XYZ file of C-alpha atoms in Angstrom:
620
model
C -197.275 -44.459 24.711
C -197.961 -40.886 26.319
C -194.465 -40.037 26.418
C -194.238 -40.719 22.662
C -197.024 -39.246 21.836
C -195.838 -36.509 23.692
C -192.325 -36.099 21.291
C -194.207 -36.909 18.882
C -196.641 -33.749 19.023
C -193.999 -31.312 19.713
C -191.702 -32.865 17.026
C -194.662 -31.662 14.232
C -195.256 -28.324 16.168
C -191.375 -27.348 15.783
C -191.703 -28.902 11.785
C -194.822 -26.610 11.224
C -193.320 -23.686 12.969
C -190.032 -23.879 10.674
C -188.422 -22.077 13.410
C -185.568 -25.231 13.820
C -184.519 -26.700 10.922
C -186.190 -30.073 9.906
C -183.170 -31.925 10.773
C -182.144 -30.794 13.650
C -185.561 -31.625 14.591
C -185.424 -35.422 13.542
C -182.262 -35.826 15.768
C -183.533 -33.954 18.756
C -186.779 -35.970 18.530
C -184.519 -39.524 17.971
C -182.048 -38.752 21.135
C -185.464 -37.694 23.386
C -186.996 -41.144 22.256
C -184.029 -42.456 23.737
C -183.202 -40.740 27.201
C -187.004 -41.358 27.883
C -186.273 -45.090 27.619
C -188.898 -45.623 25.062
C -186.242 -46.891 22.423
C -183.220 -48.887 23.079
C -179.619 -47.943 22.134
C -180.229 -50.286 18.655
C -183.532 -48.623 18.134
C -182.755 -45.501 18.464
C -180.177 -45.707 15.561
C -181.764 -47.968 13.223
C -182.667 -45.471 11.231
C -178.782 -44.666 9.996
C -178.603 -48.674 9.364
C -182.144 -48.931 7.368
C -181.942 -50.074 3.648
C -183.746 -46.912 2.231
C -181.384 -44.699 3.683
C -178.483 -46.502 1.583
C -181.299 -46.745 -1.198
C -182.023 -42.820 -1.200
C -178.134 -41.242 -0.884
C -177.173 -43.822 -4.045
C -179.936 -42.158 -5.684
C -178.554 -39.153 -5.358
C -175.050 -40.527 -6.036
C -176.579 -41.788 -9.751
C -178.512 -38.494 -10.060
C -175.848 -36.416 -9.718
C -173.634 -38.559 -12.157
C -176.373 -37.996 -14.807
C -175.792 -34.412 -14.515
C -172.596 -33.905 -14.555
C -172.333 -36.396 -17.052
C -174.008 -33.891 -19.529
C -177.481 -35.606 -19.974
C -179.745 -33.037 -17.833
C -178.027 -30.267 -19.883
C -179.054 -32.126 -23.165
C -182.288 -32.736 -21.961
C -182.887 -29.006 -21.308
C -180.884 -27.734 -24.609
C -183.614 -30.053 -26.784
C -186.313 -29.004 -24.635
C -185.705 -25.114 -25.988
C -184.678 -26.409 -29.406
C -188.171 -28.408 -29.661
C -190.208 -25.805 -28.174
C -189.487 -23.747 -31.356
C -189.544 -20.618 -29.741
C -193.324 -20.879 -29.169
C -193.952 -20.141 -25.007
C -196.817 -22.689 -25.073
C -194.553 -25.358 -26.063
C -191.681 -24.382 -23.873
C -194.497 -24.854 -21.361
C -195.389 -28.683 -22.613
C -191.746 -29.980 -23.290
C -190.610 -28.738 -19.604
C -193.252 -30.053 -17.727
C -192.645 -33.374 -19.115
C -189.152 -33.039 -19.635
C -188.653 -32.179 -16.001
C -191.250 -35.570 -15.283
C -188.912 -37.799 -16.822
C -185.749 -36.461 -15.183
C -187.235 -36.590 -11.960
C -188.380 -39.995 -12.126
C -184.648 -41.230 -12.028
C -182.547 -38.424 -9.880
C -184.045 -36.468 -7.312
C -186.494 -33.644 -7.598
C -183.909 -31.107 -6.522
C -181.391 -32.274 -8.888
C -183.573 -31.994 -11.590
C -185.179 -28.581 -10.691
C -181.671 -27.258 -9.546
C -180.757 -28.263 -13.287
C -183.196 -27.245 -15.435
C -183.605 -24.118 -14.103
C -180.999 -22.129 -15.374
C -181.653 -23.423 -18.754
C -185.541 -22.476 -18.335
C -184.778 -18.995 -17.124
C -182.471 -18.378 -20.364
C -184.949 -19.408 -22.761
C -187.735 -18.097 -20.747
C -185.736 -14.442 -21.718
C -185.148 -15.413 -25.035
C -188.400 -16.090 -25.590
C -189.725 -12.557 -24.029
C -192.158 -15.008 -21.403
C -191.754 -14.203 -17.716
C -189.988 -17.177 -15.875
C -193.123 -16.885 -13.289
C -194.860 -18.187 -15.812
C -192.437 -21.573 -15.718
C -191.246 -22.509 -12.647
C -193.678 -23.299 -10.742
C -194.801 -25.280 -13.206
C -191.396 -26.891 -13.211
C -191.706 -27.718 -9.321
C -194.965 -29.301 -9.791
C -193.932 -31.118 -13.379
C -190.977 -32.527 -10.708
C -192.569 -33.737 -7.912
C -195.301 -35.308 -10.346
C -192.654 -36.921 -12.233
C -191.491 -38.652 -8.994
C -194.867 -40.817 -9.100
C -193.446 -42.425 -12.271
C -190.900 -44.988 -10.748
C -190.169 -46.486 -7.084
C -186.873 -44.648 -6.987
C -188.853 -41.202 -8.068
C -189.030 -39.531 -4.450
C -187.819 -40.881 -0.872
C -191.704 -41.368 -0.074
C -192.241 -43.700 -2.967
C -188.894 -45.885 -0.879
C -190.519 -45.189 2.320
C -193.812 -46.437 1.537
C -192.485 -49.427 -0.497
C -189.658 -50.780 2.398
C -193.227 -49.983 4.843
C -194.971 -53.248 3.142
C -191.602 -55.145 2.707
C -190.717 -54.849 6.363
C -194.588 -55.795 7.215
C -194.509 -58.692 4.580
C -197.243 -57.510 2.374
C -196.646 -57.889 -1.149
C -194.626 -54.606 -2.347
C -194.975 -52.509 -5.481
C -193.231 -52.964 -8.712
C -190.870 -50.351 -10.076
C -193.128 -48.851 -12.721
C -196.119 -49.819 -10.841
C -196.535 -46.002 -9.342
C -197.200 -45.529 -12.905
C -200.505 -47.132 -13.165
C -201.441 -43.370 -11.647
C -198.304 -40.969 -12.124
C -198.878 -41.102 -15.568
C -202.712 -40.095 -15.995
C -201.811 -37.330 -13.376
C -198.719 -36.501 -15.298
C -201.480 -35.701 -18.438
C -203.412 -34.067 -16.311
C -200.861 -31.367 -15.060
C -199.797 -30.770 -18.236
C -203.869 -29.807 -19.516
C -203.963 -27.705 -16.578
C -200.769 -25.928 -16.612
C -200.741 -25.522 -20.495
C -204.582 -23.914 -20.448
C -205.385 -22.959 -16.746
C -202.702 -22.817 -14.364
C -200.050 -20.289 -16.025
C -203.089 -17.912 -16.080
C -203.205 -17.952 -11.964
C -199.248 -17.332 -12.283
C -198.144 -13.669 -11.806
C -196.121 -12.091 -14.982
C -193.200 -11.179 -12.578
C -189.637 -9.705 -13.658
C -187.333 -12.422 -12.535
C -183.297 -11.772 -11.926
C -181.787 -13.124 -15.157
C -179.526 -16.020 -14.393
C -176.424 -16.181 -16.691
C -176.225 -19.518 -18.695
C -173.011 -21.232 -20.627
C -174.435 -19.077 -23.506
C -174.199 -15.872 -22.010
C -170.966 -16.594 -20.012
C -168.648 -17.418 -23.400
C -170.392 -14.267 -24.672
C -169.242 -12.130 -22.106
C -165.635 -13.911 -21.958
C -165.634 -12.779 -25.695
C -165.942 -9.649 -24.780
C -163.722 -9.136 -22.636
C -160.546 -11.720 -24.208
C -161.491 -11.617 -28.048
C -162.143 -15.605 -27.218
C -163.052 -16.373 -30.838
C -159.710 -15.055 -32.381
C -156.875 -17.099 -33.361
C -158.417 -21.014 -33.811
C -156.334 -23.092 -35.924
C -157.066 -26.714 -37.464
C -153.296 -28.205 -37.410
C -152.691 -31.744 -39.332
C -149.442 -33.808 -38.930
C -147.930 -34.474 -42.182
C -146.420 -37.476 -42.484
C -142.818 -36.103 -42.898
C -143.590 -33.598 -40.382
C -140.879 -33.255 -37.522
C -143.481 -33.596 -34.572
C -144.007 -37.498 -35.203
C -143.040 -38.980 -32.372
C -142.480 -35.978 -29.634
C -144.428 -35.129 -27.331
C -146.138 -31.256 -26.200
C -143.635 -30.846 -23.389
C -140.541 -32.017 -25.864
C -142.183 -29.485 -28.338
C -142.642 -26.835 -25.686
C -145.652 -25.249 -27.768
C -147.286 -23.932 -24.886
C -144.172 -22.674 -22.592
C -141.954 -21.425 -25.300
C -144.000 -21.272 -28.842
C -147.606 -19.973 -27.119
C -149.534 -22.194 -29.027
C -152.370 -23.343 -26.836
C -153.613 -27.076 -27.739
C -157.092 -27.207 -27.436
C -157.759 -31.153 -28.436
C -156.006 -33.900 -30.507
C -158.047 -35.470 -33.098
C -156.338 -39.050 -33.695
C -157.107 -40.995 -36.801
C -156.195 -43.987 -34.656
C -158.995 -43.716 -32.087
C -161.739 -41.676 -32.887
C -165.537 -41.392 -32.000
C -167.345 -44.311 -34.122
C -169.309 -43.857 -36.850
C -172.705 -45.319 -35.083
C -171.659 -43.144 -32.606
C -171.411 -39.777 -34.949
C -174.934 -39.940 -36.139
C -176.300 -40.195 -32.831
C -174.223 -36.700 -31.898
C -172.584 -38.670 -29.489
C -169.428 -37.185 -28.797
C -166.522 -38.412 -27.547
C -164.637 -37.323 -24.631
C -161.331 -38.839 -23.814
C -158.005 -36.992 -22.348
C -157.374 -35.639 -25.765
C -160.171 -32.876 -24.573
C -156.983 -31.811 -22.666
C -153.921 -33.674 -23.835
C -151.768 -34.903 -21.701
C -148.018 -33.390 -21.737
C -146.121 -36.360 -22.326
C -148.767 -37.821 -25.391
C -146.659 -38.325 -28.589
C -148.101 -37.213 -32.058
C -148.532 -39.286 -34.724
C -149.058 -38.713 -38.754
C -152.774 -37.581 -39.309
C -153.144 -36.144 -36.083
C -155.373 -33.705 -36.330
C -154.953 -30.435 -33.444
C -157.333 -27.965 -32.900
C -155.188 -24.915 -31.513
C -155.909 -21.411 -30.343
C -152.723 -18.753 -31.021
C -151.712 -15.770 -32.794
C -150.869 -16.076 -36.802
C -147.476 -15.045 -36.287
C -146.992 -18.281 -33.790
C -148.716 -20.500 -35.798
C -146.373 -19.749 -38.399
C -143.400 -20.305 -36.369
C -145.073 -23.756 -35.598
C -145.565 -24.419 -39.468
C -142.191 -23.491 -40.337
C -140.403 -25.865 -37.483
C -142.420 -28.886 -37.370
C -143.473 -29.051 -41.129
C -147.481 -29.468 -40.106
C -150.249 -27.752 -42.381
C -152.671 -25.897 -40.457
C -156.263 -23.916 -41.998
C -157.892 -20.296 -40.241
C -161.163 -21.515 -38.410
C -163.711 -19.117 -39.605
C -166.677 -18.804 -38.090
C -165.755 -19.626 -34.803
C -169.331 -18.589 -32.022
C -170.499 -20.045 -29.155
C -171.269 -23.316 -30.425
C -167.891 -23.530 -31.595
C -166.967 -23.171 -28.376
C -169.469 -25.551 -26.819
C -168.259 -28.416 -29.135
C -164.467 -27.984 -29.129
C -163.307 -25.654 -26.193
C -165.218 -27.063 -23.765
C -166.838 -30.360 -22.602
C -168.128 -32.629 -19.787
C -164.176 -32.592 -18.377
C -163.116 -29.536 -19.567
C -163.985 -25.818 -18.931
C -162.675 -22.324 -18.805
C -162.820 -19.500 -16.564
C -161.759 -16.488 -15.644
C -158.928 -16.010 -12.218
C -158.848 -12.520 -10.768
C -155.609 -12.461 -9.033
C -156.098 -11.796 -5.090
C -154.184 -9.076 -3.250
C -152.210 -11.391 -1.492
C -151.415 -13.595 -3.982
C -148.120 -15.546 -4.121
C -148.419 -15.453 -8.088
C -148.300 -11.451 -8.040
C -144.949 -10.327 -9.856
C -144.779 -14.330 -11.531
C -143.619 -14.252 -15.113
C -146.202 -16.310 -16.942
C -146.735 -16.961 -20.655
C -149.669 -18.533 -22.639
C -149.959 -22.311 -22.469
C -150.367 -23.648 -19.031
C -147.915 -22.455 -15.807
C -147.437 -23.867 -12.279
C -146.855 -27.181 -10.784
C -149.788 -27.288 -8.518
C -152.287 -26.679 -11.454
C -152.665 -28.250 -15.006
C -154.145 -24.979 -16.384
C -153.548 -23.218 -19.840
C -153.359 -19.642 -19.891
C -155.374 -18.090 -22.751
C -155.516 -14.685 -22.294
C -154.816 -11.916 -19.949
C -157.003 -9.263 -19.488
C -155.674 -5.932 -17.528
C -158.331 -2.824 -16.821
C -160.741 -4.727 -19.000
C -158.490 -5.082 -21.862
C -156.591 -7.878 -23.393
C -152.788 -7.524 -23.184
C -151.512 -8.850 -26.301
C -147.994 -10.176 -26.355
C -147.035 -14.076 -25.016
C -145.179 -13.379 -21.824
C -146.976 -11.344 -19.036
C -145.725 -10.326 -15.393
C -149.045 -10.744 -13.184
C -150.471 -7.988 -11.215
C -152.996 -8.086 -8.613
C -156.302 -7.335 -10.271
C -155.333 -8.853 -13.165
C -158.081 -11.193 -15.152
C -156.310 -14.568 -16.546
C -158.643 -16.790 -19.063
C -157.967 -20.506 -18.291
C -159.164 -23.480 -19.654
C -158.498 -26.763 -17.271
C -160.747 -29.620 -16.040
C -163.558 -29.021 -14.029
C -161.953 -30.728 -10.921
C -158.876 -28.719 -11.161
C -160.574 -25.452 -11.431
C -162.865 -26.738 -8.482
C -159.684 -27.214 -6.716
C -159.027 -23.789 -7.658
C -161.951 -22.101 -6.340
C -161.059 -23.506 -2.752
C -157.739 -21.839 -2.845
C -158.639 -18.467 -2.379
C -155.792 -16.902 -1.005
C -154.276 -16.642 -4.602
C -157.077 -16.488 -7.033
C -161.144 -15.386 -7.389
C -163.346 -16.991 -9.656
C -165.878 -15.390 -11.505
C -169.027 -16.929 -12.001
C -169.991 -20.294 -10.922
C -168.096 -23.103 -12.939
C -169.366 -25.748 -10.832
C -172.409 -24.716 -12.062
C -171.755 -24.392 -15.128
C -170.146 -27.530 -15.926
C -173.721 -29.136 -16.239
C -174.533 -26.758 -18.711
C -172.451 -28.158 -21.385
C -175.168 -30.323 -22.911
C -173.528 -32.710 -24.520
C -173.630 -36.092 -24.654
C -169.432 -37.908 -24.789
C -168.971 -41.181 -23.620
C -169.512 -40.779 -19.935
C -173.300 -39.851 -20.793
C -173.245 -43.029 -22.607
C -172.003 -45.169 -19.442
C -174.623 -43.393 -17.128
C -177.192 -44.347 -19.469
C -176.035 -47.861 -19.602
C -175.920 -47.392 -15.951
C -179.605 -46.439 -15.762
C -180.462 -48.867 -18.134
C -179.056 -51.948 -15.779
C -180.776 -50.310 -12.827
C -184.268 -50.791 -14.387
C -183.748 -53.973 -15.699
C -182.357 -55.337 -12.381
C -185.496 -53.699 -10.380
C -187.896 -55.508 -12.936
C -185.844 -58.668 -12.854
C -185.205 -58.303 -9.312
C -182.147 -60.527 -8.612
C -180.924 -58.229 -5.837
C -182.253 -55.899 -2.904
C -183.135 -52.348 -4.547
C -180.573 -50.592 -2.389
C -177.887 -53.497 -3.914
C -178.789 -52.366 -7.459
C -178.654 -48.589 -6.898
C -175.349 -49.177 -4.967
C -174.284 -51.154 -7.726
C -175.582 -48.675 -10.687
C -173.612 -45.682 -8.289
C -170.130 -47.917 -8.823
C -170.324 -48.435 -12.029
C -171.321 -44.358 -12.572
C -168.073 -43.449 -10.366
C -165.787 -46.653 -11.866
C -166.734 -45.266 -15.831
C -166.106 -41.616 -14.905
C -168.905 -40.105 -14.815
C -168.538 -38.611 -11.233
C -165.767 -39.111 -8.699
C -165.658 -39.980 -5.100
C -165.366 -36.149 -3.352
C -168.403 -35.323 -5.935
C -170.039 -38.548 -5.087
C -169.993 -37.105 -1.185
C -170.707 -33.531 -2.166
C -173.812 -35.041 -4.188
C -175.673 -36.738 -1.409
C -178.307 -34.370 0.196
C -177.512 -35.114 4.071
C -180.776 -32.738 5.240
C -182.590 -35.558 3.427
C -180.927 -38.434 5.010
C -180.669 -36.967 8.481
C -184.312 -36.434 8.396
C -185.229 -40.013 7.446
C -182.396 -41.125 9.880
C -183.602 -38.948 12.533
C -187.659 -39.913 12.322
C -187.578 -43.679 11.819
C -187.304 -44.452 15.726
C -190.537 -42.189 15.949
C -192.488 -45.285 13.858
C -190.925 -47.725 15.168
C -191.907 -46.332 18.797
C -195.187 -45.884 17.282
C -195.643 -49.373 16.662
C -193.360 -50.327 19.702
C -195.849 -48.811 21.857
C -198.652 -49.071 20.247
C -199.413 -45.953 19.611
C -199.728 -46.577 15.617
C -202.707 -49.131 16.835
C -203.985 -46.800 19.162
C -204.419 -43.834 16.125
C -204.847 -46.653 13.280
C -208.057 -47.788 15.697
C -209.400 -44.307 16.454
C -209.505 -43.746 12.897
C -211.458 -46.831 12.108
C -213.851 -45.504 14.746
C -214.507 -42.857 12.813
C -214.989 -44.381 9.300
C -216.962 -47.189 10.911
C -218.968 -49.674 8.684
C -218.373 -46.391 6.058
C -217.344 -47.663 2.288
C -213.772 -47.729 1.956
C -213.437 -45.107 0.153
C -214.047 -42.751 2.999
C -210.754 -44.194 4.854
C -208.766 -43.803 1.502
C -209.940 -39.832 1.179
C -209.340 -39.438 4.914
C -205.469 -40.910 4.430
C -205.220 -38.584 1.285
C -206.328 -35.653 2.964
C -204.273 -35.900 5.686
C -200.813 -36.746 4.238
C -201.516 -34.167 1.903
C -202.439 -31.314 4.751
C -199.402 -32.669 6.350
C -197.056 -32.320 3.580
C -197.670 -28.430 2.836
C -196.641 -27.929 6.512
C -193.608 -30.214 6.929
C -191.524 -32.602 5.481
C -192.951 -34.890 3.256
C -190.100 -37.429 3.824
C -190.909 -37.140 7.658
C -194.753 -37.286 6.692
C -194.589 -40.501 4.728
C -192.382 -42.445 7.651
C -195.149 -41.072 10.746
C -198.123 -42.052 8.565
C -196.745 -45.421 7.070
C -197.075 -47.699 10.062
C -200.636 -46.322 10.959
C -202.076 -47.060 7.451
C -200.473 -49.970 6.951
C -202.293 -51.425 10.489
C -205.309 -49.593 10.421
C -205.880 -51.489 6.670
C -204.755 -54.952 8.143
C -207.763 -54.520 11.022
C -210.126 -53.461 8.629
C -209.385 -56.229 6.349
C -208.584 -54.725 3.409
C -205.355 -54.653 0.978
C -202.781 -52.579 2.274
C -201.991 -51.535 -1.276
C -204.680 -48.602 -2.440
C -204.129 -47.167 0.791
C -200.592 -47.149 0.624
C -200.447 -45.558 -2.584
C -202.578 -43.021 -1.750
C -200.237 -42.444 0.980
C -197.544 -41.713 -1.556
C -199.525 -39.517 -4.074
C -200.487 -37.577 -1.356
C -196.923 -37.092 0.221
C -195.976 -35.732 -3.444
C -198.594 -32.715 -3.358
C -197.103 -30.051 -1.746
C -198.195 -27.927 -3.940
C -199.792 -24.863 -1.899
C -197.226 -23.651 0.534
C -193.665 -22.512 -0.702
C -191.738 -24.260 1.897
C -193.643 -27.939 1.285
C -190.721 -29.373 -0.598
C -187.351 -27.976 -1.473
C -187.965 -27.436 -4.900
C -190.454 -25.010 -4.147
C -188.129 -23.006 -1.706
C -186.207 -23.128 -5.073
C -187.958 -21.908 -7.730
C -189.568 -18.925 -4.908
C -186.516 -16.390 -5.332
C -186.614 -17.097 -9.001
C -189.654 -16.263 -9.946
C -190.242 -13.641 -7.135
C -193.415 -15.711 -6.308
C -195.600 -14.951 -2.912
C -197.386 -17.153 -0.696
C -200.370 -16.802 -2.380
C -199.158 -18.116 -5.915
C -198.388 -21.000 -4.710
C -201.845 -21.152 -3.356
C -203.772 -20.034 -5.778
C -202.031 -22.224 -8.769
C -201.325 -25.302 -6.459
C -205.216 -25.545 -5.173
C -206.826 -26.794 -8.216
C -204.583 -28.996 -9.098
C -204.425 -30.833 -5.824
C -208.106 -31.386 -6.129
C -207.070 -32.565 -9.098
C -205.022 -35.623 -7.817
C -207.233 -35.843 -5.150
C -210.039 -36.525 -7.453
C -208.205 -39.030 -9.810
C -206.548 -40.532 -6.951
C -209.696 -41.436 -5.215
C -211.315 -43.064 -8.488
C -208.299 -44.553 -10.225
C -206.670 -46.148 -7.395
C -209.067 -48.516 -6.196
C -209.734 -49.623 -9.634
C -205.801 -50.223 -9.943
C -205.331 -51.839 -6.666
C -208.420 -53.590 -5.681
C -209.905 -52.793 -1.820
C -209.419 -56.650 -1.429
């Protein structure tokens, strides 16, 4: 027990300090378990094989799907259209916008999402960001005490009582308390809290808004849309683009196919559902058929040439903007950008023309931009500096980014590709997905980390996210930490050393009321959380709670929920949770805003949590 306690104490000195990072720590800590002999071989690794490990990366799996799938975008894009351009309201809408996100993806994900939206409107809006991020932080890791699958500590504490074989909570039971605190953040934020926040000058992130704006500036984007129709005599029934050669020969860049034979549904139009499919991007080799309708961007004198050849009718868009844009260039698959060509690019001297060029990547050209001006004309001989406006899917221009040897990106699509806020058929799947997750956690047929792995499947098999951004998605700090600091409790209750500080507590609260031992767990977890990780928190003070209520005779259940309230109120120290670190840089906040706005509002939950919860969840 001494030597444990001994890794045990410098393990939180090194997580304090911040000097190593947090998972580095968990491993060293896991392997010195080991060569001390305190933890077998199969010990020591448990952690990696433990159910809430597989539970928390498909979490972030589904999370991420629900971004890129366009619905954290939408969420953020009504959340500036409802706040009708009042601050106070902006306020409101993201604090429980943010709540609700978070509640089924991951804190970061949502913050990491939301923010770029929040800064833009923040601008728009002439109200500091300072004045909303930190409120988005909070609003996040508040929103995590809505579900079980809110925040790792809510899995943590949960698998705690399963693996002890007290009864467990229900999915929406963290509720019973998230949501009353979840009211009470918003009162404070909307009328108190902002007022502690400093009115700092934040760096203005570019959104999807401002990046189309600036590409029209530099490529005349908005000139040249067409809307094409087939006639049913016309010459193009039955060919296909690449038999056509509109892009390599004619110039004429297809931006979508609108087919009268499968097209969005009318249930599905009134909702503003719309539908994504490959005819975002058409394929080469897909055939037209009478009625098709194209949208295409070119000059007039090619769209012309097209009339006159293939007998099709085609109409000037007028009016084209940046929600033009939005709806029709762009979409959950699809996306532009602009390639700088590199100095040692093997495309330098290439002959290229509008419509797409090179095997290795389904692009289309269109534009060219040279010393900041467009170069009119179809065919262009590339030189190095040169700025080429492409419009591909997300994945290819990902694949782009990585090679840069030929080409520089400008901005950051990846980024960017969240941003596109609406809501096509993918968004539909991953809220079908989201839908069966909930129902099979309240019908509980299956293990939770069965249903999220199941809900993850279904996310990648409809679409909505594939396998390389299924791996890129799953925050490994997160699960190395968890990994790394499970041994620790289970050589706390190995060797007794979770008895031996579960027992010197109940020394101290004595024949006290109950109560005192419930404020004494919340104060804690809570101090323990602004210093370190709260994942790493929740796993070291789960086993001690849970046996220091068994000897006292109480329900585990209060206690343990105070446990994970208190894990979720790192609100006074920027490096308490990653979404802090976040939002810091940001909103150029110091230490001390943190402090000053976080203070009240964890007496706040420590108040309500000390009156509600053992009204909710009885003592015995």
């Amino acid at each position: 027990m001494t030597i444990t306690f001994i890794i045990l104490g410098i393990s939180i000195i090194l997580f304090v300090s911040g000097k190593i990072r947090p998972d580095i720590v968990a491993i060293t800590s896991m392997m010195a378990l080991s060569m001390t002999g305190v933890l077998t071989v199969n010990e020591t690794f448990s952690g990696f094989s433990n159910t809430s490990i597989i539970l928390i990366a498909g979490l972030f799996i589904v999370g991420e799907a629900m971004s890129r799938a366009g619905l954290t975008a939408w969420l953020g894009n009504k959340i500036i259209t409802l706040s009708k351009n009042n601050s106070n309201q902006l306020l409101i809408l993201i604090i429980i916008g943010s709540a609700i996100l978070s509640a089924f993806m991951s804190n970061t994900g949502t913050v990491a999402s939301l923010m770029p939206v929040i800064i833009a409107a923040a601008w728009r809006l002439k109200t500091p960001a300072s004045k909303m991020l930190i409120p988005l932080s909070f609003a996040a890791a508040t929103g995590g005490l809505l579900t079980l699958t809110g925040t790792p500590t809510n899995i943590i504490t949960n698998q705690a009582m399963i693996d002890a074989g007290v009864p467990e909570f229900g999915f929406f039971e963290f509720a019973y308390i998230g949501v009353p605190l979840l009211i009470l953040t918003v009162i404070y934020m909307r009328y108190f809290g902002t007022k502690l926040l400093p009115s700092n000058k934040s760096r203005r992130l570019e959104d999807i808004d401002e990046s189309i704006q600036n590409i029209e500036d530099s490529y005349q984007l908005y000139e040249g849309f067409w809307k094409v129709r087939i006639r049913p005599n016309s010459s193009a029934i039955g060919k296909t683009i690449k038999q056509m050669k509109l892009g390599s020969t004619m110039g004429v860049n297809i931006i979508k196919i609108i087919s009268k034979v499968d097209i969005a549904t009318s249930i599905l139009k009134k909702v503003g559902i719309k539908k994504g499919d490959l005819d975002e991007f058409p394929d080469l080799d897909r055939e037209f058929h009478a009625e098709d309708e194209l949208i295409v961007n070119c000059s007039e004198n090619r769209i012309h040439r097209f009339i006159d050849k293939y007998n099709v009718a085609a109409t000037k868009l007028e009016g084209v903007d940046v929600k033009f844009i939005k709806e029709n260039v762009l979409s959950d698959e699809v996306g532009i950008c602009e390639l700088i060509i590199a100095p040692k690019s093997s495309y330098k001297g290439k002959h290229i023309n509008t419509g797409r060029f090179g095997k290795k990547y389904n692009l289309q050209v269109i534009a060219v931009s040279r010393y900041n001006k467009r170069i009119r004309g179809r065919e262009f001989d590339l030189q190095e500096g040169d700025s080429i406006l492409v419009r591909a899917k997300w994945e290819d221009i990902k694949e782009i980014q990585e090679e840069s040897r030929d080409f520089l990106i400008i901005g950051s699509p990846e980024e960017l590709s969240k941003e596109v806020g609406t809501i096509t058929r993918k968004g539909v799947i991953s809220i079908l997905a989201m839908v069966f997750m909930v129902l099979m956690f309240i019908w509980g047929p299956f293990s939770s980390s069965i249903t999220v792995m199941l809900t993850a499947f279904i996310m990648i098999a409809g679409g909505c996210i594939n396998m390389n951004q299924s791996y890129r998605s799953i925050n490994w700090n997160v699960i190395t930490i968890m990994a790394g600091m499970i041994p620790m409790g289970v050589a706390l209750q190995k060797t007794g050393g979770a008895k031996f500080i579960a027992d010197s507590m109940i020394s101290m609260v004595g024949e006290q009321h109950p109560t005192y031992f419930l404020a004494g767990i919340f104060l804690i977890t809570s101090f323990l959380s602004q210093v370190m990780s709260n994942t790493a928190t929740a796993i070291l003070m789960a086993p001690i709670v849970l046996v220091a209520s068994l000897e006292l005779g109480y329900s585990p259940q209060p206690f343990m929920m105070a446990l994970a309230v208190s894990a979720s109120t790192a609100f006074l120290t920027p490096f308490g949770t990653p979404t802090n670190t976040m939002v810091m840089n940001a909103g150029n906040y110091k230490f001390t805003d943190y402090l000053k706005s976080g203070a009240f509002l964890l007496l706040i939950f420590f108040i309500v949590s000390i009156v509600m919860i053992p009204m909710i969840w009885p003592y015995n």
